[in-house]
């Protein structure tokens, strides 16, 4: 995934970031609660979670942002940093020296001079501004299908996977930990 320097303009962004080497660090550390805390912080900052899926080693997020002086990259970078500290803390508590060594060995010499001790996530994130409603729907379908497609088989159906907004969209069921704003409540999409 390429790093994209996206200035923050109001709109809905499809964002993806991945654990280092696709390691299932989210699942191993049971990080779901921490990610929900980050979603809550996003809401307090005036941004809305429109759709999401938390996978064992990556996260897809439809995030509606309000214009400000920061960038989407900065918002995601802060979130990744928030999660990285917690992952390292939980791996340390579980005495997972095997994984901590991989994360430590992945830090570049330049990063070490800045006191970085672990690389938890791949350095890049995928960020796409959703200009049309059709594109938003396409991304929602993609992220909701993620847990039941390919190798995953994490649930019988998309709505059964607990770390996703699928049940919200398909069954009109509020998520127990995430305040989801339906994309239709948002404006700013071009006509298809």
Tab-separated table of C-alpha atoms in Angstrom, residues 22-111:
chain	number	residue	atom	x	y	z
A	22	UNK	CA	0.306	-9.514	8.368
A	23	UNK	CA	0.821	-10.991	11.847
A	24	UNK	CA	-2.541	-11.547	13.623
A	25	UNK	CA	-1.587	-9.147	16.426
A	26	UNK	CA	-5.128	-7.825	16.886
A	27	UNK	CA	-6.429	-11.324	17.536
A	28	UNK	CA	-3.438	-12.482	19.613
A	29	UNK	CA	-3.725	-9.482	21.944
A	30	UNK	CA	-7.550	-9.357	21.852
A	31	UNK	CA	-7.216	-5.685	20.932
A	32	UNK	CA	-10.851	-5.169	19.942
A	33	UNK	CA	-11.670	-3.152	23.086
A	34	UNK	CA	-8.759	-0.795	22.414
A	35	UNK	CA	-9.884	-0.221	18.828
A	36	UNK	CA	-13.387	0.571	20.071
A	37	UNK	CA	-11.820	3.116	22.443
A	38	UNK	CA	-10.081	4.706	19.466
A	39	UNK	CA	-13.396	4.834	17.579
A	40	UNK	CA	-14.866	6.635	20.592
A	41	UNK	CA	-11.984	9.145	20.523
A	42	UNK	CA	-12.653	9.730	16.824
A	43	UNK	CA	-16.271	10.539	17.665
A	44	UNK	CA	-15.214	12.955	20.397
A	45	UNK	CA	-12.988	14.694	17.832
A	46	UNK	CA	-16.027	15.235	15.582
A	47	UNK	CA	-15.466	12.374	13.127
A	48	UNK	CA	-17.986	9.590	12.504
A	49	UNK	CA	-17.450	5.874	11.999
A	50	UNK	CA	-19.611	4.994	9.007
A	51	UNK	CA	-18.555	1.364	8.600
A	52	UNK	CA	-15.802	-0.948	9.800
A	53	UNK	CA	-14.444	-4.427	10.147
A	54	UNK	CA	-11.690	-5.414	12.551
A	55	UNK	CA	-9.832	-8.448	11.249
A	56	UNK	CA	-7.172	-10.503	13.101
A	57	UNK	CA	-4.358	-8.619	11.336
A	58	UNK	CA	-5.867	-5.542	9.696
A	59	UNK	CA	-8.639	-2.998	9.907
A	60	UNK	CA	-10.932	-1.503	7.258
A	61	UNK	CA	-12.715	1.684	8.210
A	62	UNK	CA	-15.148	4.044	6.517
A	63	UNK	CA	-14.560	7.262	8.397
A	64	UNK	CA	-16.442	10.491	7.826
A	65	UNK	CA	-14.191	13.360	8.813
A	66	UNK	CA	-14.864	17.007	9.391
A	67	UNK	CA	-12.469	19.570	7.956
A	68	UNK	CA	-9.606	20.573	10.229
A	69	UNK	CA	-5.915	21.429	10.168
A	70	UNK	CA	-4.733	17.833	10.283
A	71	UNK	CA	-4.622	15.077	7.656
A	72	UNK	CA	-6.273	11.683	7.429
A	73	UNK	CA	-2.743	10.250	7.629
A	74	UNK	CA	-2.259	12.002	10.974
A	75	UNK	CA	-5.591	10.696	12.297
A	76	UNK	CA	-4.653	7.130	11.301
A	77	UNK	CA	-1.077	7.567	12.543
A	78	UNK	CA	-2.332	8.638	15.955
A	79	UNK	CA	-4.700	5.661	16.029
A	80	UNK	CA	-1.965	3.226	15.038
A	81	UNK	CA	0.328	4.657	17.726
A	82	UNK	CA	-2.474	4.367	20.318
A	83	UNK	CA	-2.968	0.706	19.372
A	84	UNK	CA	0.736	-0.107	19.017
A	85	UNK	CA	1.512	0.841	22.620
A	86	UNK	CA	-1.318	-1.366	23.812
A	87	UNK	CA	-0.259	-4.299	21.621
A	88	UNK	CA	3.311	-4.126	22.983
A	89	UNK	CA	1.965	-3.855	26.530
A	90	UNK	CA	-0.243	-6.917	26.068
A	91	UNK	CA	2.486	-8.949	24.338
A	92	UNK	CA	4.860	-8.083	27.185
A	93	UNK	CA	2.296	-9.147	29.790
A	94	UNK	CA	1.793	-12.431	27.905
A	95	UNK	CA	5.580	-12.915	27.685
A	96	UNK	CA	5.404	-13.226	23.881
A	97	UNK	CA	9.114	-12.639	23.350
A	98	UNK	CA	8.914	-14.280	19.916
A	99	UNK	CA	6.594	-11.558	18.619
A	100	UNK	CA	8.262	-8.739	20.537
A	101	UNK	CA	11.571	-9.719	18.917
A	102	UNK	CA	10.036	-9.579	15.426
A	103	UNK	CA	8.549	-6.143	16.178
A	104	UNK	CA	11.827	-4.873	17.628
A	105	UNK	CA	13.978	-6.251	14.809
A	106	UNK	CA	11.762	-4.447	12.287
A	107	UNK	CA	12.702	-0.992	13.575
A	108	UNK	CA	15.168	0.759	11.283
A	109	UNK	CA	18.415	2.300	12.622
A	110	UNK	CA	17.038	5.754	11.837
A	111	UNK	CA	13.872	5.026	13.830
